[in-house]
Coordinates of C-alpha atoms in Angstrom, one line a residue:
M1 CA 101.1 82.7 90.9
K2 CA 102.1 80.6 93.9
N3 CA 104.1 82.2 96.7
P4 CA 103.6 81.3 100.4
N5 CA 104.3 85.0 101.3
I6 CA 101.7 86.6 99.0
T7 CA 98.0 86.7 99.4
L8 CA 95.5 88.1 96.8
T9 CA 92.0 89.1 97.8
P10 CA 89.3 87.0 96.1
E11 CA 88.3 90.2 94.2
I12 CA 91.8 90.7 92.8
A13 CA 92.1 87.0 92.0
R14 CA 88.8 87.0 90.1
A15 CA 89.7 90.1 88.1
L16 CA 93.1 88.7 87.1
N17 CA 91.6 85.3 86.2
F18 CA 89.0 86.9 84.0
G19 CA 91.2 89.5 82.4
T20 CA 89.4 92.5 83.7
P21 CA 91.3 95.8 84.5
V22 CA 93.4 95.9 87.7
V23 CA 95.4 98.9 88.9
A24 CA 98.1 98.5 91.6
L25 CA 98.4 101.2 94.2
E26 CA 101.3 101.8 96.6
S27 CA 101.0 102.1 100.3
T28 CA 103.9 104.3 101.5
V29 CA 101.7 107.3 100.8
I30 CA 99.5 105.9 103.6
T31 CA 102.2 104.8 106.0
H32 CA 104.9 107.5 105.4
G33 CA 103.6 110.1 103.1
L34 CA 100.6 111.7 104.8
P35 CA 99.4 112.4 108.3
Q36 CA 96.2 111.0 109.8
P37 CA 93.4 111.1 108.9
Q38 CA 94.3 112.3 105.4
N39 CA 96.2 109.1 104.7
L40 CA 93.1 106.9 105.1
E41 CA 90.9 109.3 103.3
L42 CA 93.3 109.3 100.3
A43 CA 93.6 105.5 100.3
R44 CA 89.8 105.2 100.1
D45 CA 89.5 108.0 97.5
M46 CA 92.2 106.5 95.2
E47 CA 90.5 103.1 95.3
Q48 CA 87.2 104.8 94.5
Q49 CA 88.7 106.7 91.6
V50 CA 89.9 103.4 90.1
R51 CA 86.5 101.8 90.6
D52 CA 84.7 104.8 89.1
N53 CA 86.7 104.2 86.0
D54 CA 85.8 100.5 85.7
A55 CA 88.9 98.9 87.1
T56 CA 89.7 97.0 90.3
P57 CA 92.1 98.7 92.8
A58 CA 94.9 96.5 94.2
T59 CA 96.5 98.4 97.1
V60 CA 99.8 96.6 98.0
A61 CA 101.1 96.4 101.5
L62 CA 102.5 94.0 104.1
L63 CA 100.5 92.9 107.1
D64 CA 102.1 90.7 109.7
G65 CA 104.9 89.9 107.3
E66 CA 102.6 88.8 104.5
I67 CA 102.5 90.6 101.2
R68 CA 99.0 91.6 100.5
I69 CA 97.6 92.4 97.0
G70 CA 94.4 94.2 97.8
L71 CA 93.2 95.3 101.2
S72 CA 89.8 95.4 102.9
D73 CA 88.7 98.6 104.4
E74 CA 89.4 97.3 107.8
E75 CA 93.0 96.5 106.7
L76 CA 93.4 100.0 105.2
V77 CA 92.3 101.5 108.6
R78 CA 94.8 99.2 110.4
L79 CA 97.6 100.2 108.1
S80 CA 96.8 103.9 108.4
E81 CA 96.8 103.8 112.2
S82 CA 99.8 101.6 112.7
D83 CA 102.7 103.2 114.5
S84 CA 105.5 100.7 113.7
V85 CA 105.5 100.3 109.9
L86 CA 108.5 99.5 107.7
K87 CA 109.0 101.4 104.4
V88 CA 109.4 98.4 102.1
S89 CA 111.5 98.4 98.9
H90 CA 113.4 95.5 97.4
R91 CA 115.9 95.0 100.2
D92 CA 113.2 95.2 102.9
F93 CA 110.8 92.4 102.0
A94 CA 112.8 89.6 103.7
T95 CA 113.1 91.7 106.8
A96 CA 109.4 92.4 107.0
I97 CA 108.5 88.7 106.3
L98 CA 111.0 87.4 108.8
K99 CA 110.0 89.8 111.6
K100 CA 106.3 89.6 110.6
K101 CA 106.1 93.4 110.3
N102 CA 103.5 95.7 108.7
G103 CA 104.9 97.7 105.8
G104 CA 104.1 100.3 103.2
T105 CA 105.5 99.5 99.8
T106 CA 107.4 102.1 97.8
V107 CA 107.1 102.5 94.1
A108 CA 109.8 99.9 93.6
G109 CA 108.3 97.6 96.2
T110 CA 104.9 97.9 94.8
M111 CA 106.1 97.1 91.3
F112 CA 107.9 94.0 92.5
A113 CA 104.9 92.6 94.3
A114 CA 102.4 93.6 91.5
Q115 CA 104.6 91.9 88.9
L116 CA 104.5 88.7 90.9
A117 CA 100.7 88.9 90.8
G118 CA 100.6 89.6 87.1
I119 CA 99.4 93.2 87.3
K120 CA 100.6 95.4 84.5
V121 CA 99.4 98.9 85.4
F122 CA 100.3 100.9 88.5
A123 CA 99.4 104.4 89.7
T124 CA 101.5 106.5 92.1
G125 CA 102.2 110.1 92.9
G126 CA 105.8 110.8 91.8
I127 CA 108.7 108.4 91.3
G128 CA 111.9 108.6 93.3
G129 CA 115.1 109.5 91.5
V130 CA 118.5 111.1 92.0
H131 CA 118.6 113.4 95.1
K132 CA 120.1 116.9 94.9
E133 CA 121.7 116.5 98.3
S134 CA 123.9 113.7 97.1
S135 CA 124.3 112.3 93.6
F136 CA 125.0 108.9 95.2
D137 CA 121.5 108.9 96.8
I138 CA 119.6 107.2 94.0
S139 CA 116.2 105.7 94.5
T140 CA 115.6 102.0 93.9
D141 CA 112.5 103.1 92.0
L142 CA 114.8 103.8 89.0
R143 CA 116.3 100.3 89.0
A144 CA 112.7 98.9 89.2
L145 CA 111.7 101.0 86.2
A146 CA 114.6 99.6 84.3
E147 CA 113.9 96.0 85.1
I148 CA 110.1 95.5 85.6
P149 CA 107.8 95.6 82.5
M150 CA 104.8 97.6 83.8
I151 CA 103.0 100.8 83.0
V152 CA 103.7 103.3 85.8
V153 CA 101.5 106.4 85.9
C154 CA 102.9 109.3 87.8
A155 CA 103.1 113.1 87.9
G156 CA 106.8 113.0 87.0
A157 CA 109.5 112.6 89.6
K158 CA 109.2 114.3 93.0
A159 CA 110.1 118.0 92.6
I160 CA 112.6 117.7 95.5
L161 CA 114.9 115.6 93.2
D162 CA 117.5 116.4 90.6
L163 CA 115.2 116.1 87.7
P164 CA 117.8 116.4 84.8
A165 CA 119.9 113.7 86.5
T166 CA 116.9 111.5 87.0
L167 CA 115.9 111.7 83.4
E168 CA 119.4 111.0 82.3
Y169 CA 119.4 107.8 84.4
L170 CA 116.1 106.7 82.8
E171 CA 117.5 107.4 79.3
T172 CA 120.6 105.4 80.1
M173 CA 118.5 102.4 81.3
G174 CA 116.3 102.6 78.2
V175 CA 113.1 103.5 80.1
P176 CA 110.7 105.4 77.8
V177 CA 109.2 108.5 79.4
V178 CA 105.7 109.2 78.0
G179 CA 104.1 112.6 78.4
Y180 CA 100.3 112.2 78.6
Q181 CA 99.0 115.1 76.4
T182 CA 102.2 117.0 77.1
D183 CA 105.7 117.4 75.6
E184 CA 107.2 118.5 78.9
F185 CA 108.2 116.4 81.8
P186 CA 106.0 117.4 84.8
A187 CA 107.6 118.3 88.1
F188 CA 105.1 116.8 90.5
Y189 CA 103.6 120.0 92.0
S190 CA 104.2 121.9 88.8
R191 CA 103.1 121.1 85.2
E192 CA 106.3 122.5 83.8
S193 CA 110.0 121.6 84.3
G194 CA 111.7 122.8 81.1
L195 CA 112.6 119.2 80.3
N196 CA 111.4 117.1 77.5
V197 CA 109.7 113.6 77.6
S198 CA 110.8 111.0 75.1
V199 CA 107.4 110.7 73.4
R200 CA 104.0 112.4 73.7
L201 CA 100.9 110.2 73.6
D202 CA 97.4 111.6 73.8
S203 CA 95.0 108.8 74.8
P204 CA 95.0 105.7 77.0
K205 CA 94.7 103.5 73.9
E206 CA 97.9 105.0 72.4
I207 CA 99.7 104.3 75.7
A208 CA 98.5 100.7 75.8
D209 CA 99.5 100.2 72.1
F210 CA 102.9 101.8 72.8
A211 CA 103.5 99.5 75.8
R212 CA 102.7 96.4 73.7
A213 CA 105.0 97.5 71.0
H214 CA 107.8 98.1 73.5
W215 CA 107.5 94.7 75.1
D216 CA 106.8 92.8 71.9
L217 CA 110.3 93.9 70.8
G218 CA 111.7 92.1 73.8
M219 CA 112.2 95.2 76.0
R220 CA 112.0 94.5 79.7
S221 CA 111.7 98.0 81.1
A222 CA 108.7 99.8 82.5
V223 CA 106.8 102.4 80.5
L224 CA 106.8 105.6 82.6
V225 CA 103.6 107.7 81.9
T226 CA 103.9 111.2 83.2
N227 CA 100.5 112.9 83.8
P228 CA 100.6 116.6 84.7
V229 CA 98.7 117.7 87.8
P230 CA 95.4 119.4 86.9
E231 CA 95.9 123.1 86.1
T232 CA 93.5 124.1 88.9
E233 CA 95.7 122.5 91.5
A234 CA 99.2 123.1 90.1
I235 CA 101.8 125.3 91.7
S236 CA 104.3 127.0 89.4
Q237 CA 107.9 125.9 89.4
V238 CA 108.9 129.5 90.2
E239 CA 106.9 129.5 93.4
M240 CA 108.1 126.0 94.4
E241 CA 111.8 126.3 93.8
P242 CA 112.7 128.6 96.8
M243 CA 110.8 126.3 99.2
I244 CA 112.3 123.2 97.9
L245 CA 115.8 124.8 98.2
Q246 CA 115.1 125.8 101.8
A247 CA 113.8 122.3 102.8
S248 CA 116.9 120.7 101.1
E249 CA 119.3 123.0 103.0
E250 CA 117.6 122.2 106.3
A251 CA 117.9 118.4 105.5
I252 CA 121.6 118.8 104.9
E253 CA 122.1 120.8 108.1
Q254 CA 120.2 118.2 110.2
G255 CA 122.0 115.3 108.6
I256 CA 118.8 113.7 107.2
H257 CA 119.4 111.1 104.5
G258 CA 118.3 107.7 103.2
Q259 CA 114.7 106.6 103.6
K260 CA 114.0 109.5 106.0
L261 CA 114.9 112.2 103.5
T262 CA 111.9 112.1 101.2
P263 CA 109.3 112.2 104.0
F264 CA 111.2 115.0 105.7
L265 CA 111.3 117.1 102.5
L266 CA 107.7 116.6 101.6
G267 CA 106.6 117.4 105.1
R268 CA 108.7 120.5 105.4
I269 CA 107.5 121.8 102.0
S270 CA 103.9 121.3 103.1
E271 CA 104.7 123.5 106.1
L272 CA 106.4 126.1 104.0
T273 CA 103.4 126.3 101.5
E274 CA 100.9 126.3 104.4
G275 CA 99.3 123.0 103.2
K276 CA 99.0 124.1 99.5
S277 CA 101.6 121.4 98.4
L278 CA 99.6 118.8 100.3
R279 CA 96.4 119.6 98.4
T280 CA 98.3 119.5 95.1
N281 CA 99.8 116.1 96.1
L282 CA 96.3 114.7 96.8
A283 CA 94.9 116.0 93.5
L284 CA 97.7 114.5 91.4
L285 CA 97.3 111.1 93.1
L286 CA 93.6 111.0 92.3
N287 CA 94.3 112.2 88.7
N288 CA 96.9 109.4 88.2
A289 CA 94.5 106.8 89.6
R290 CA 91.9 107.8 87.0
L291 CA 94.3 107.7 84.1
A292 CA 95.7 104.4 85.2
A293 CA 92.3 102.8 85.3
R294 CA 91.6 104.0 81.8
I295 CA 94.9 102.6 80.5
A296 CA 94.3 99.3 82.3
A297 CA 91.0 99.0 80.5
E298 CA 92.9 99.3 77.2
M299 CA 95.5 96.7 78.3
T300 CA 93.1 93.9 79.2
I301 CA 91.2 91.4 77.1
P302 CA 88.3 89.9 79.1
I303 CA 87.9 86.2 78.9
K304 CA 84.6 85.2 77.3
V305 CA 82.9 82.5 79.4
K306 CA 80.7 80.2 77.4
A307 CA 77.3 79.5 78.8
I308 CA 76.6 75.9 79.7

């Protein structure tokens, strides 16, 4: 990969060259998703979860207009403390590069950059989708999932979204929705949604084999792996629905939309649940990082270097 706007750390470059497992991680959760200091703590913890499961973490972000695949701890600190940070999806890369801005990459933005680097597995919290507040407000994440061949591990779509419409969109675009050890599409904070996945798979190896079969047929979409939040940290859908509805109504009343909508809703829900939803969010992110590392190990074939 040669692109003047992209830099890989030596660790990431070595891992990709030798075919060892690499897991991409997004950065909007650091820049726009969590308050300080939880954002930095989470970034470090997610990277450590990937390492503890024998893979190399590749946090994706923009620093001074340069797309970075992999960040040092000093760079994670800088990103977590930066006040003027862009939320970077497809349309925003050129802006960030031209203006030499710092940026946190969304699911779609991270997939785009990770694909350029040759990374095939990505862990996030929940994907974007179709918003309840407006059926025309559709996340670029869905387009990226339809177009970029990558395994994306998540806890379903964010519960603030119109989940049936989001699943319909994914079906229309031919994106397989895998339930990891579940037949039901998880709803981010909740393990249940009442909606079905397109296929259940029960091991990282099965997921890797499924992805190979999908792409060997010439399919170009992502494989979306939905991994329910651990039971000990889950919040029931019945408990969450009234709070999601209240936050949504407040967003409409205040005229909040576009890229500001999701951060507002997640923040307001955290307030309404007195921090319980934030703890669940942190737990599912770490859970997804663990699973993604195990899948990446099944997807990679290390290059054997002959002794001289």
